[in-house]
Short mmCIF file of C-alpha atoms in Angstrom, two decimals:
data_model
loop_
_atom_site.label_atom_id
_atom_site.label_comp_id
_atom_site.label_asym_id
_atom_site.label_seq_id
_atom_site.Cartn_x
_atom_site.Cartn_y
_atom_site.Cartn_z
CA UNK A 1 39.25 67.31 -21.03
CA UNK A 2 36.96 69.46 -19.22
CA UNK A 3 33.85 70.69 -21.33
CA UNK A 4 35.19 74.15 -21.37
CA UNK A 5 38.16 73.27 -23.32
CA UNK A 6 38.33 71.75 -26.53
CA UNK A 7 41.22 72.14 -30.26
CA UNK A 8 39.56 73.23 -33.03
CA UNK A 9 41.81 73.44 -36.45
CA UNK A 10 40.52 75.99 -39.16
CA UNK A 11 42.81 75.48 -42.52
CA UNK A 12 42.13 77.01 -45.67
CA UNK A 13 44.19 78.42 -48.44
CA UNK A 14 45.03 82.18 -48.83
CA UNK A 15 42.41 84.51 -48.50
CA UNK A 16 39.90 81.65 -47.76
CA UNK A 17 37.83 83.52 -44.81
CA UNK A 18 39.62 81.31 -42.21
CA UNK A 19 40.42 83.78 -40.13
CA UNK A 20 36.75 85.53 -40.16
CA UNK A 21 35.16 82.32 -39.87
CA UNK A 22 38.11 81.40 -36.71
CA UNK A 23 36.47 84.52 -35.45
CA UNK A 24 33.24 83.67 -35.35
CA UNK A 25 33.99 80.61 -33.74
CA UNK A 26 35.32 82.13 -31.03
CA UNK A 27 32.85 85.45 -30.79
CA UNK A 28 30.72 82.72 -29.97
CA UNK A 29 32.07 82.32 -26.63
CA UNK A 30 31.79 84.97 -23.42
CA UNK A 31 34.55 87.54 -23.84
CA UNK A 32 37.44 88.58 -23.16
CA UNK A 33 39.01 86.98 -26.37
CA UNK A 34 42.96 86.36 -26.32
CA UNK A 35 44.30 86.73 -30.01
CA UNK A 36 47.63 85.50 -30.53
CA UNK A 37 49.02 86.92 -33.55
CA UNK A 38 52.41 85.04 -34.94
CA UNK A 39 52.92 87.60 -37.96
CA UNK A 40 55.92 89.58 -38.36
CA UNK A 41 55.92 92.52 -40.00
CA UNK A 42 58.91 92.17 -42.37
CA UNK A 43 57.72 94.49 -45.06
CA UNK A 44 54.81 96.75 -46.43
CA UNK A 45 52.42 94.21 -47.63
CA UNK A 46 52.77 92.37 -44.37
CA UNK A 47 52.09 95.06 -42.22
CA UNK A 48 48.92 96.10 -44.15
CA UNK A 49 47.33 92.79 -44.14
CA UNK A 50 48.39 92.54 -39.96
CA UNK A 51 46.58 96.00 -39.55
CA UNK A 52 43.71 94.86 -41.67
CA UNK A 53 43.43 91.73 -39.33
CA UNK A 54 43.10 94.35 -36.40
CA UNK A 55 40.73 96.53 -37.49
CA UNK A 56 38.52 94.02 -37.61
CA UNK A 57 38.60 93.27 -34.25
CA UNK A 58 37.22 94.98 -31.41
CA UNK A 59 38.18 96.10 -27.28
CA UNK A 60 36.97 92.59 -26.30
CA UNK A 61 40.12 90.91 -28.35
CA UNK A 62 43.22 91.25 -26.16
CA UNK A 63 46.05 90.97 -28.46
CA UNK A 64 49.40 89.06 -28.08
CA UNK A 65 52.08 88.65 -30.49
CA UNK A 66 54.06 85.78 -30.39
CA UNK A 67 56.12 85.60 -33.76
CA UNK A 68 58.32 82.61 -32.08
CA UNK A 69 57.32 82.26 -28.32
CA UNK A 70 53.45 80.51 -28.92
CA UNK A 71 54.27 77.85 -26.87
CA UNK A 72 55.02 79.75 -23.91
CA UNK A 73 52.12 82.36 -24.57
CA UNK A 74 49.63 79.30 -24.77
CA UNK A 75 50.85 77.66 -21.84
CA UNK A 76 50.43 80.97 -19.66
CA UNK A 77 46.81 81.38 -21.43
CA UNK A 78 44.18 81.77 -18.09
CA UNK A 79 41.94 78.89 -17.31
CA UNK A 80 38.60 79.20 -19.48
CA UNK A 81 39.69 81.66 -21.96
CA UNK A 82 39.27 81.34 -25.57
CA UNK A 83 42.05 81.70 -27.33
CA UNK A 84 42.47 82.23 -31.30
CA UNK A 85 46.00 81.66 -32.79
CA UNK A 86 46.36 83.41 -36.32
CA UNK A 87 48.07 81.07 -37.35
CA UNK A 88 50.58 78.21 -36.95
CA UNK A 89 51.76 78.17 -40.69
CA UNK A 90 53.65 81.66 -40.36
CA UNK A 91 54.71 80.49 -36.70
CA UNK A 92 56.43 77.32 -38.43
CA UNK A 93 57.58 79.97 -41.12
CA UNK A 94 59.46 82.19 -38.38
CA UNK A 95 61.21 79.38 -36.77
CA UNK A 96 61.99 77.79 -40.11
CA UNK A 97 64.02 80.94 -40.65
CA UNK A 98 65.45 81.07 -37.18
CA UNK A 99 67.01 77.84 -38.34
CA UNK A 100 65.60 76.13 -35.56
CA UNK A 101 64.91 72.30 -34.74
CA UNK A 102 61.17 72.06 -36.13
CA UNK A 103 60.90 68.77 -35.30
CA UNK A 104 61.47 70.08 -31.43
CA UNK A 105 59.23 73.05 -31.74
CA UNK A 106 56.13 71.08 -33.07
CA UNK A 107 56.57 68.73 -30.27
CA UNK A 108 56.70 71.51 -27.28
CA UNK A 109 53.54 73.00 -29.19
CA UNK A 110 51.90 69.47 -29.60
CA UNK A 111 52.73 68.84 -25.92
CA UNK A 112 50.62 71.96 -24.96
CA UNK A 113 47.88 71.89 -27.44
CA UNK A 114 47.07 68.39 -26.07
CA UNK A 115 45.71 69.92 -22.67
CA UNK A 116 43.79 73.07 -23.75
CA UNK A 117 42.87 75.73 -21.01
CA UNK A 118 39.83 76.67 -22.67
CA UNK A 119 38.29 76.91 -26.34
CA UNK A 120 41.25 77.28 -28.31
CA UNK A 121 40.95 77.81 -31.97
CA UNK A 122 43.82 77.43 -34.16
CA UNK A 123 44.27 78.44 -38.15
CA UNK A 124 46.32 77.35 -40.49
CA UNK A 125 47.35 77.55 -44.01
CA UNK A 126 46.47 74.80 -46.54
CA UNK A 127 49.80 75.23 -48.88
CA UNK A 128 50.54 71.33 -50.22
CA UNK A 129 47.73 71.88 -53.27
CA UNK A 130 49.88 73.53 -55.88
CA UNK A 131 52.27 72.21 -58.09
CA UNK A 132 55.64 71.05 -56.37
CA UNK A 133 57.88 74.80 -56.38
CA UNK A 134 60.85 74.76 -58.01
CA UNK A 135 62.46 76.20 -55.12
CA UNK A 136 63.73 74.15 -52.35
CA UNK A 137 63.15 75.99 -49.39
CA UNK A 138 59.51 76.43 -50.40
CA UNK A 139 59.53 72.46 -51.27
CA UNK A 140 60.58 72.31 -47.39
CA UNK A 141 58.43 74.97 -46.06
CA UNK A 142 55.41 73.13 -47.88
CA UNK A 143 56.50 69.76 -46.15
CA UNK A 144 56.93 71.08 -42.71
CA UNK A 145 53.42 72.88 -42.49
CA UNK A 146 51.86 69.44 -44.15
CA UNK A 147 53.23 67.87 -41.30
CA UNK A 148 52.15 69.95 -39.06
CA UNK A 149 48.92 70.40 -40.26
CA UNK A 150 48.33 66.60 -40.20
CA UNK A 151 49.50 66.49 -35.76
CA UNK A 152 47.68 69.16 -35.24
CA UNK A 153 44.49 67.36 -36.88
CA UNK A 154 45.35 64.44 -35.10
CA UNK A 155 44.91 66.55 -31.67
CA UNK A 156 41.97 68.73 -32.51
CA UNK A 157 38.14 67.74 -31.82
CA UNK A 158 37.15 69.60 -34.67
CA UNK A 159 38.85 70.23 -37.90
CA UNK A 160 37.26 72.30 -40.75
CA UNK A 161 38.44 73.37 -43.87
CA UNK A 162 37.16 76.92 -45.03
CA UNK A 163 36.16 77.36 -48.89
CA UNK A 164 35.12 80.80 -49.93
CA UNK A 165 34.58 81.72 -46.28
CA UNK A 166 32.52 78.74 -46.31
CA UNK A 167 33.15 75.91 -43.17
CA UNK A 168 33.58 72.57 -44.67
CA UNK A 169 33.97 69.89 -41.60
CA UNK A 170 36.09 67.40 -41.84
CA UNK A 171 36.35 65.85 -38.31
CA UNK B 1 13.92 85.40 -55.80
CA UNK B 2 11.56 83.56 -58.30
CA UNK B 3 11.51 79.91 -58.29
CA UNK B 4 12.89 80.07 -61.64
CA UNK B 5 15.77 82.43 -60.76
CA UNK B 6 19.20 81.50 -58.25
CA UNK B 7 22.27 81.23 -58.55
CA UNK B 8 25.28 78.75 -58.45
CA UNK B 9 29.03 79.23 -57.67
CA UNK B 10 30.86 76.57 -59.04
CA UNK B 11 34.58 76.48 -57.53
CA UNK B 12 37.54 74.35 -58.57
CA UNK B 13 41.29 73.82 -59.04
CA UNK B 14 42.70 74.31 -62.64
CA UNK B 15 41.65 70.77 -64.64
CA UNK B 16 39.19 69.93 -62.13
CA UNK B 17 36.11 69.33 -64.63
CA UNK B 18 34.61 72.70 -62.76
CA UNK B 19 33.26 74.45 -66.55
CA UNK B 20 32.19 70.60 -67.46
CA UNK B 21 30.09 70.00 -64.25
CA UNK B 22 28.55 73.65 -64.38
CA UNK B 23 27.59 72.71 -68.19
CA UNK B 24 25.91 69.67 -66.85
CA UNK B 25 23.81 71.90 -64.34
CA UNK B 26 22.78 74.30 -66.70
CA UNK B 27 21.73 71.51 -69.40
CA UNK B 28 19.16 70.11 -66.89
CA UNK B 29 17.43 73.54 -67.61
CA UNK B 30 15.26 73.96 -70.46
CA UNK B 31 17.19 75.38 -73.45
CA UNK B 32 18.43 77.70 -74.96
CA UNK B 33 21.28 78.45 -72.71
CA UNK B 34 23.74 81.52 -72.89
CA UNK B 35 27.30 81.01 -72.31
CA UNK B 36 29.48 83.72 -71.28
CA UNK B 37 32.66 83.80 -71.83
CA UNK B 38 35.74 85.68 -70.17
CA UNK B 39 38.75 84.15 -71.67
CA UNK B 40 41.07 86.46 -73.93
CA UNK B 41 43.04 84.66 -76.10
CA UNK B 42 46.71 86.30 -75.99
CA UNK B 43 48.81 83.17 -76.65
CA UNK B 44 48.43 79.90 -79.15
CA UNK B 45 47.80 77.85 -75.76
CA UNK B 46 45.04 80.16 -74.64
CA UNK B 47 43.34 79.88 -78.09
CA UNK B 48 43.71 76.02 -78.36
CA UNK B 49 41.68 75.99 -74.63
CA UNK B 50 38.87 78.02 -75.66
CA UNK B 51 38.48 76.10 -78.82
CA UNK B 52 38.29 73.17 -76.61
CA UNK B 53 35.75 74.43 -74.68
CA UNK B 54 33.79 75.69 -77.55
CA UNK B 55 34.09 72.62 -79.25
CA UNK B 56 31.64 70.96 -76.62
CA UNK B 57 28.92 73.07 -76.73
CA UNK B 58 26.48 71.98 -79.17
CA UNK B 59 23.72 75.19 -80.89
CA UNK B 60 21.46 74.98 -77.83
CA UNK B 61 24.27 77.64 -76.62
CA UNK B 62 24.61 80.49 -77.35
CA UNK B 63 28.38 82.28 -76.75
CA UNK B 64 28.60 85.67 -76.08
CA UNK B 65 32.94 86.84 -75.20
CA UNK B 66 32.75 89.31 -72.42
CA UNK B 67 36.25 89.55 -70.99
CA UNK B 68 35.35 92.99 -69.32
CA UNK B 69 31.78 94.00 -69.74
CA UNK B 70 30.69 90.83 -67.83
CA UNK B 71 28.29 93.26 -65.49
CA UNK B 72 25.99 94.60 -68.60
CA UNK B 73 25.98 91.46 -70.66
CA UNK B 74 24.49 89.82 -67.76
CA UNK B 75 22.48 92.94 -66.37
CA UNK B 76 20.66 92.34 -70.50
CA UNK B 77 20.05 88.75 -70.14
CA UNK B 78 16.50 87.61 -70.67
CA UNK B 79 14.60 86.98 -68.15
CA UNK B 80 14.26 83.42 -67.32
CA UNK B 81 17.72 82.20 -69.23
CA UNK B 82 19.76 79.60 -67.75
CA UNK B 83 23.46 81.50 -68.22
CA UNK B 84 26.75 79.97 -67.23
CA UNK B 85 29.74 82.30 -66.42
CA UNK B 86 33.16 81.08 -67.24
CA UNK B 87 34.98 82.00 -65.72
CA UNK B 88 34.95 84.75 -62.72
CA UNK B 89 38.49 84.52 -62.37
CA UNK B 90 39.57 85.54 -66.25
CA UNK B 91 37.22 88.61 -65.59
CA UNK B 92 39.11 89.45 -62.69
CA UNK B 93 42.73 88.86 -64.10
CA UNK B 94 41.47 91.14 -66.82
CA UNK B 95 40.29 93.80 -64.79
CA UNK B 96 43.42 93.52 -63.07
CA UNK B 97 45.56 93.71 -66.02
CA UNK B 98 43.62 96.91 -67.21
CA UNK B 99 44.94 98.48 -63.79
CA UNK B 100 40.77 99.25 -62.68
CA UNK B 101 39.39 99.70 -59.67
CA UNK B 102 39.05 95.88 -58.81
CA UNK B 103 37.43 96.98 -55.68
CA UNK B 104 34.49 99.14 -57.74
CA UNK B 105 33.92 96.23 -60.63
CA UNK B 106 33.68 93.94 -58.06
CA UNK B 107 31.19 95.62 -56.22
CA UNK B 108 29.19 95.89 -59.87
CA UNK B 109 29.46 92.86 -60.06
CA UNK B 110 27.65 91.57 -56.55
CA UNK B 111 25.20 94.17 -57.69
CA UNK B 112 23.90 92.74 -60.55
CA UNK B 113 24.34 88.80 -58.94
CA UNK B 114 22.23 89.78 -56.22
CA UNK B 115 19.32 89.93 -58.38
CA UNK B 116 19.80 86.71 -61.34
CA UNK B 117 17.31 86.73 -64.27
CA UNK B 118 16.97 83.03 -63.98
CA UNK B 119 19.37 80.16 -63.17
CA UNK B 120 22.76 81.58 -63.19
CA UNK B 121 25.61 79.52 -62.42
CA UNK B 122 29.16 80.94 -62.53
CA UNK B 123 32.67 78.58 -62.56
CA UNK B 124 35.30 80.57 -60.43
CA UNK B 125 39.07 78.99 -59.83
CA UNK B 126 40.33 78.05 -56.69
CA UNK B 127 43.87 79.88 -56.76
CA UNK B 128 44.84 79.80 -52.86
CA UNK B 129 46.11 76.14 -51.50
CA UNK B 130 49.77 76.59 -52.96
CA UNK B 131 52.79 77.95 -51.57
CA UNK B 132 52.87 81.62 -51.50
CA UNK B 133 54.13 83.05 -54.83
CA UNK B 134 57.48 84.54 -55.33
CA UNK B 135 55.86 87.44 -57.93
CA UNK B 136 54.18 90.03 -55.87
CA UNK B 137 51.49 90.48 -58.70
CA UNK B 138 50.66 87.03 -58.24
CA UNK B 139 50.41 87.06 -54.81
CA UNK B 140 47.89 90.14 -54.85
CA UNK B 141 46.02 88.54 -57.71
CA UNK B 142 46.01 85.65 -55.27
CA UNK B 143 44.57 87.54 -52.77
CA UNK B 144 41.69 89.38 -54.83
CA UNK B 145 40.60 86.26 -56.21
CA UNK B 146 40.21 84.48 -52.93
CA UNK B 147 38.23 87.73 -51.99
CA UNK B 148 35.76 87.35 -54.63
CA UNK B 149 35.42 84.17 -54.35
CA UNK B 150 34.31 84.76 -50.99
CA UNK B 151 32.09 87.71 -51.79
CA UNK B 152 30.34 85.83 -54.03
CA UNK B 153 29.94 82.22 -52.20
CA UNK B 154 28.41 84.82 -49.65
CA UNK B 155 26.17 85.77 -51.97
CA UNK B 156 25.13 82.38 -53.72
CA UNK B 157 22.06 79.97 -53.17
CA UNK B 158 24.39 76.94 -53.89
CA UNK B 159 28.53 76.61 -53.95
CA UNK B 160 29.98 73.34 -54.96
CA UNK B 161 33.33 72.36 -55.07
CA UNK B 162 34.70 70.46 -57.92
CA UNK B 163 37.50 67.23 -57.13
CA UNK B 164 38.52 65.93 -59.94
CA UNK B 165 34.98 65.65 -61.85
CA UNK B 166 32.98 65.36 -58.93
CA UNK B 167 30.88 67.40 -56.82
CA UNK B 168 31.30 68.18 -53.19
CA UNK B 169 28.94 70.70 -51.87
CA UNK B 170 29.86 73.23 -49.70
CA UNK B 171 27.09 75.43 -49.49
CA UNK C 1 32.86 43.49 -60.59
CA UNK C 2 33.07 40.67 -57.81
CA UNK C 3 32.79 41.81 -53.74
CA UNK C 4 36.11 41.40 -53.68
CA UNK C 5 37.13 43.90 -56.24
CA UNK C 6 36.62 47.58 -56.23
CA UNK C 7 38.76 50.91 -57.58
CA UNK C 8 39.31 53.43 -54.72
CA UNK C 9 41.35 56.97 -55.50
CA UNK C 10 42.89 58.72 -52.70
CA UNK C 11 43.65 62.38 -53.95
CA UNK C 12 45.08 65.06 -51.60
CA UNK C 13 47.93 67.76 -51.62
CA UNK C 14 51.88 67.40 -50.32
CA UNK C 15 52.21 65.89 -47.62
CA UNK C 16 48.27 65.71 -46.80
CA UNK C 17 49.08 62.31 -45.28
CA UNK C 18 47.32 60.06 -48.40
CA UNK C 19 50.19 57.83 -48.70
CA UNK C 20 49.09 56.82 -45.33
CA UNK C 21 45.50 56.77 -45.37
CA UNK C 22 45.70 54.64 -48.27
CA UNK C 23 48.25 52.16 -46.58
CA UNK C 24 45.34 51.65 -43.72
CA UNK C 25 42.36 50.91 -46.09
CA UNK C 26 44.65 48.16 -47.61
CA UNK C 27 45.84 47.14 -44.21
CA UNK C 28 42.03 46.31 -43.25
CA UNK C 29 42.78 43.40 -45.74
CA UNK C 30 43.99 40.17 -45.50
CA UNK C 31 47.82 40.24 -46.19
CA UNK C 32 50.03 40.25 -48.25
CA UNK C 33 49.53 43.29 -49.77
CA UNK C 34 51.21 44.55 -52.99
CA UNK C 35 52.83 48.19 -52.61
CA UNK C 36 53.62 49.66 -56.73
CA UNK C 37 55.64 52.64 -56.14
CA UNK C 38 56.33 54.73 -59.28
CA UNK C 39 58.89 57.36 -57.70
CA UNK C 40 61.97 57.45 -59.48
CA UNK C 41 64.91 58.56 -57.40
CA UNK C 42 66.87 61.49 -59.31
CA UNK C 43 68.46 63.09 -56.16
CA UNK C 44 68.85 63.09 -52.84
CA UNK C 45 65.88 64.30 -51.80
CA UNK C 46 64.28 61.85 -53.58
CA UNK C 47 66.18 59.31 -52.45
CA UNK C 48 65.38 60.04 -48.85
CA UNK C 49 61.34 60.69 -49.61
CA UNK C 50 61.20 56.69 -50.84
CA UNK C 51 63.31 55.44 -48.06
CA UNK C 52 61.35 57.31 -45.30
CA UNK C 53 57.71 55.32 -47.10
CA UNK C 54 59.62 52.11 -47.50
CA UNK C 55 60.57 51.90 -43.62
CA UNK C 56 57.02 52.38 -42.61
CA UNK C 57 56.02 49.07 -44.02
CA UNK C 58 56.75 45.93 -42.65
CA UNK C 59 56.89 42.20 -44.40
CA UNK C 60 53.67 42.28 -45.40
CA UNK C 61 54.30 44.64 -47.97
CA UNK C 62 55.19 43.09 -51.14
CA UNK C 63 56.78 46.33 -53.01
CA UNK C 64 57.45 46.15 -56.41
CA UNK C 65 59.12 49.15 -58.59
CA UNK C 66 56.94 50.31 -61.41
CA UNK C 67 58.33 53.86 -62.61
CA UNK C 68 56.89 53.06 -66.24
CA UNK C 69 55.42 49.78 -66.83
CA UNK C 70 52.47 50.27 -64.19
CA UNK C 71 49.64 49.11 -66.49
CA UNK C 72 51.53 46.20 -67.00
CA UNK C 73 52.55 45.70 -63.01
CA UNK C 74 48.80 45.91 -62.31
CA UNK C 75 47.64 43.41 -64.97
CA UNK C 76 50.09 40.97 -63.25
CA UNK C 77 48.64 41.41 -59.99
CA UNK C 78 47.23 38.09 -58.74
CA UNK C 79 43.67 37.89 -58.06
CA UNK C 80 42.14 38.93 -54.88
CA UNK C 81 45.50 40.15 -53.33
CA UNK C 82 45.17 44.20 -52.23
CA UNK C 83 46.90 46.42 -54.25
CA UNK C 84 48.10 50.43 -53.62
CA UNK C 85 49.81 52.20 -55.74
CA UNK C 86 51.70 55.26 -55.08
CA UNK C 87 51.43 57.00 -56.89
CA UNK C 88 49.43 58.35 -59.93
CA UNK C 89 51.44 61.83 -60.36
CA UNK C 90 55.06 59.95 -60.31
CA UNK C 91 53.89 57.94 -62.89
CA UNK C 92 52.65 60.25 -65.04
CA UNK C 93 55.68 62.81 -64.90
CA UNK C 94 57.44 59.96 -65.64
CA UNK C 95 56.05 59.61 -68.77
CA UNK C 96 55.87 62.94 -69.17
CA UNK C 97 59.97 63.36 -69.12
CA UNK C 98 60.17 60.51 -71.74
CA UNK C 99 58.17 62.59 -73.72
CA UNK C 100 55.48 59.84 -74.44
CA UNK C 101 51.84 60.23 -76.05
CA UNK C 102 50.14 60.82 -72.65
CA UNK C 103 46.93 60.35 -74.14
CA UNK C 104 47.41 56.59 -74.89
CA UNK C 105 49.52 55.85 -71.57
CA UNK C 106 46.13 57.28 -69.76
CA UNK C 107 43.91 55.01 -72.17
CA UNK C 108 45.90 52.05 -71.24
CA UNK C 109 45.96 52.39 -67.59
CA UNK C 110 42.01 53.14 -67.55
CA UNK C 111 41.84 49.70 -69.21
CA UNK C 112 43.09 47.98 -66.57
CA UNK C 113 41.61 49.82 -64.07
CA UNK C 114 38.07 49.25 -65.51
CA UNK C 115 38.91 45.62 -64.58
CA UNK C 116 40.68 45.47 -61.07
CA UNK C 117 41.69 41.79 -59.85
CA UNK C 118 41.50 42.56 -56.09
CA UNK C 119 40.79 46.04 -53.90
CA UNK C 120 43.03 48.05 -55.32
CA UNK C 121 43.95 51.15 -53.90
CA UNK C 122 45.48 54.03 -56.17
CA UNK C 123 47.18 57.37 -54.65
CA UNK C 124 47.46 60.96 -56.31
CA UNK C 125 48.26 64.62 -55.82
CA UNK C 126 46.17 67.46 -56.39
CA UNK C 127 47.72 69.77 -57.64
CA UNK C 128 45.76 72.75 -59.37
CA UNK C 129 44.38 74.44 -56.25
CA UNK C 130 47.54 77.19 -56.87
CA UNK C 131 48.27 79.87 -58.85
CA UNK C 132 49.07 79.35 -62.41
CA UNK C 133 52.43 78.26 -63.05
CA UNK C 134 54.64 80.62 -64.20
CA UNK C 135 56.77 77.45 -66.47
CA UNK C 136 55.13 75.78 -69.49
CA UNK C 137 56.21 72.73 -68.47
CA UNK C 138 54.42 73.25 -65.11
CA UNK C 139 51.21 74.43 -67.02
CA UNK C 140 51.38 71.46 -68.76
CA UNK C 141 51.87 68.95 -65.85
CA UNK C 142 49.13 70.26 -64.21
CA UNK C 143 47.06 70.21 -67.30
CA UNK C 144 47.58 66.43 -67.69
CA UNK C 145 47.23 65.43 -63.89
CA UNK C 146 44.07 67.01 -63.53
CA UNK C 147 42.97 65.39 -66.64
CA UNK C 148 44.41 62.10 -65.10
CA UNK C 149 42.71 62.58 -61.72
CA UNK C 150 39.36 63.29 -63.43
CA UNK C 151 39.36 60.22 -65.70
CA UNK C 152 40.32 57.56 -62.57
CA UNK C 153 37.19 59.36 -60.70
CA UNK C 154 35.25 58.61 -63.18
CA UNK C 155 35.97 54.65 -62.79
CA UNK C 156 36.11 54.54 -59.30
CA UNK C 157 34.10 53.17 -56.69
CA UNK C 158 35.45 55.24 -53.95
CA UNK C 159 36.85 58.75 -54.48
CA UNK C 160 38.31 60.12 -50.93
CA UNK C 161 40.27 63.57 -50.73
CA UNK C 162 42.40 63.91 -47.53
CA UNK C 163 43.09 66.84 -45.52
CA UNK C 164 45.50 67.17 -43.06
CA UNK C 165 45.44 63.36 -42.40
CA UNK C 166 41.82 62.86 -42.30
CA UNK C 167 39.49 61.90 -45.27
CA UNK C 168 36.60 63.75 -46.89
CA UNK C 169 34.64 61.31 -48.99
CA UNK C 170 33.77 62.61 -52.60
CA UNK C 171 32.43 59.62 -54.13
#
């Protein structure tokens, strides 16, 4: 890998400062910044939080969405970019409802994430620390973005886990 | 900030030995010590944990309740007092519950935090690394306690993490 | 405690990957190694969970079924073989649903604990980094597996928490 590309993970639980810190990470770098965004905007409290997430961020952020199609938005990503994706837990989410092959989808995304164009910066949710839900699908959910979580770690050079809006590195 | 005055944020899951290894901070500092506490007891279970709690603190402490009035309890305490918070998040749930301005108390409360009278260390809950809640007031409860957790980690000299009994430090 | 004894607790979230980080400390052993699993198998799901661990270990792996009698499993254990067990949070629901005196289960296992015959390797969930439960029961659990977790820290030589695959030492 080049030194102008490199995987970092950022996980953290819900309202953690993962994203912020993600985008320091990347501020960091010369812009333009891509932003792929994998929300989707089912209801009133979702589309709140996605246009708090935007105010934040300013003309040098180009913004994608890619609710389902990250793997094909990465892979067309230009050479040297930095990239932030916010975030792979709601892109596992969307497909999971899509009833789609996960175990296919993680491995296109794994297959691109392994050859970075740039600084890419990934987030994700830390959801397996709660007591086991009673309902199944969110029993599923949980295992599916565990497992994710854990390949994605495997791939990145640099995983931290945010506490408080606080980095804590853990590889 | 005097030598003799910081202050501590002590985070943690539920039964993670967070009050117990804040108690242990505060009793390296010369005594007496004030204790401030947030809980409300609506329910026999609520009442058996604060007698719990109260049953390990020996008369070096000194309890005052403040399950709202947090700000101007610790706005009056003497100057030089080692005080221990516990915890953040009962204030906040209370707040909450009362239908305030969460946004207003909590900026009170970074007010009076940016300027401890001595060694203050205050025991917050870690509430975000489940699954997302089904209950909506859960899930913005959730999402104002991750906030001021992160607000006040901002604000802090030291924030340590709690794993069952032990501390990892974060900031 | 000989060199060739120690305590090490692997704590982490659903699928956080512990079960596996724990199986490679052991395997830097000398075989055979003694796999205790406490999960009993209710359902399907179940079912499938305990089949997908047993097929990742090979005939190395002595594995011996200990839904209840763990304390006595472990005092059994010959000296100087490597021992994991998996896990910590089985066991104690287990209990738990046969309505035991959780208090003196606990003391008993930390007795044989304090004393471990070989490198023994124990596995557990974290589980109070979510919202409170909304069920009793739930409350409850959590209650008693943070206690749990706290109480093997204590004893142990090595505490680890895992993250997405990848350990954070704590102790």
């Amino acid at each position: 890998m080049p030194d102008s590309a490199s995987l970092t993970l950022v996980l953290g639980g819900a309202r953690s400062g993962k994203s912020r810190y993600a985008e320091s990470l990347i501020s960091e770098k010369p812009s333009p910044w891509r932003y792929i965004a994998t929300a989707q905007a089912f209801d009133d409290e979702m589309t709140e939080r996605i246009a708090a997430h935007r105010a934040r961020r300013d003309e040098r952020w180009q913004t994608i969405d890619a609710s389902h199609d990250l793997v094909d938005v990465l892979a067309a990503c230009p050479k040297g970019q930095p990239v932030l994706v916010d975030c792979l837990t709601l892109w596992l989410s969307n497909w999971m409802l899509a009833e789609a092959d996960l175990e296919a989808e993680m491995r296109k995304l794994t297959d691109v994430l392994a050859r970075p164009a740039g600084h890419w910066v990934l987030v994700s949710n830390e959801v397996g620390s709660g007591i086991v839900p009673e309902n199944a699908l969110a029993r599923r959910f949980r295992d599916e973005a565990g497992r994710l979580n854990q390949k994605i770690a495997a791939l990145a050079d640099e995983v931290v886990l945010v506490v408080a809006g606080l980095p804590v590195k853990v590889k």
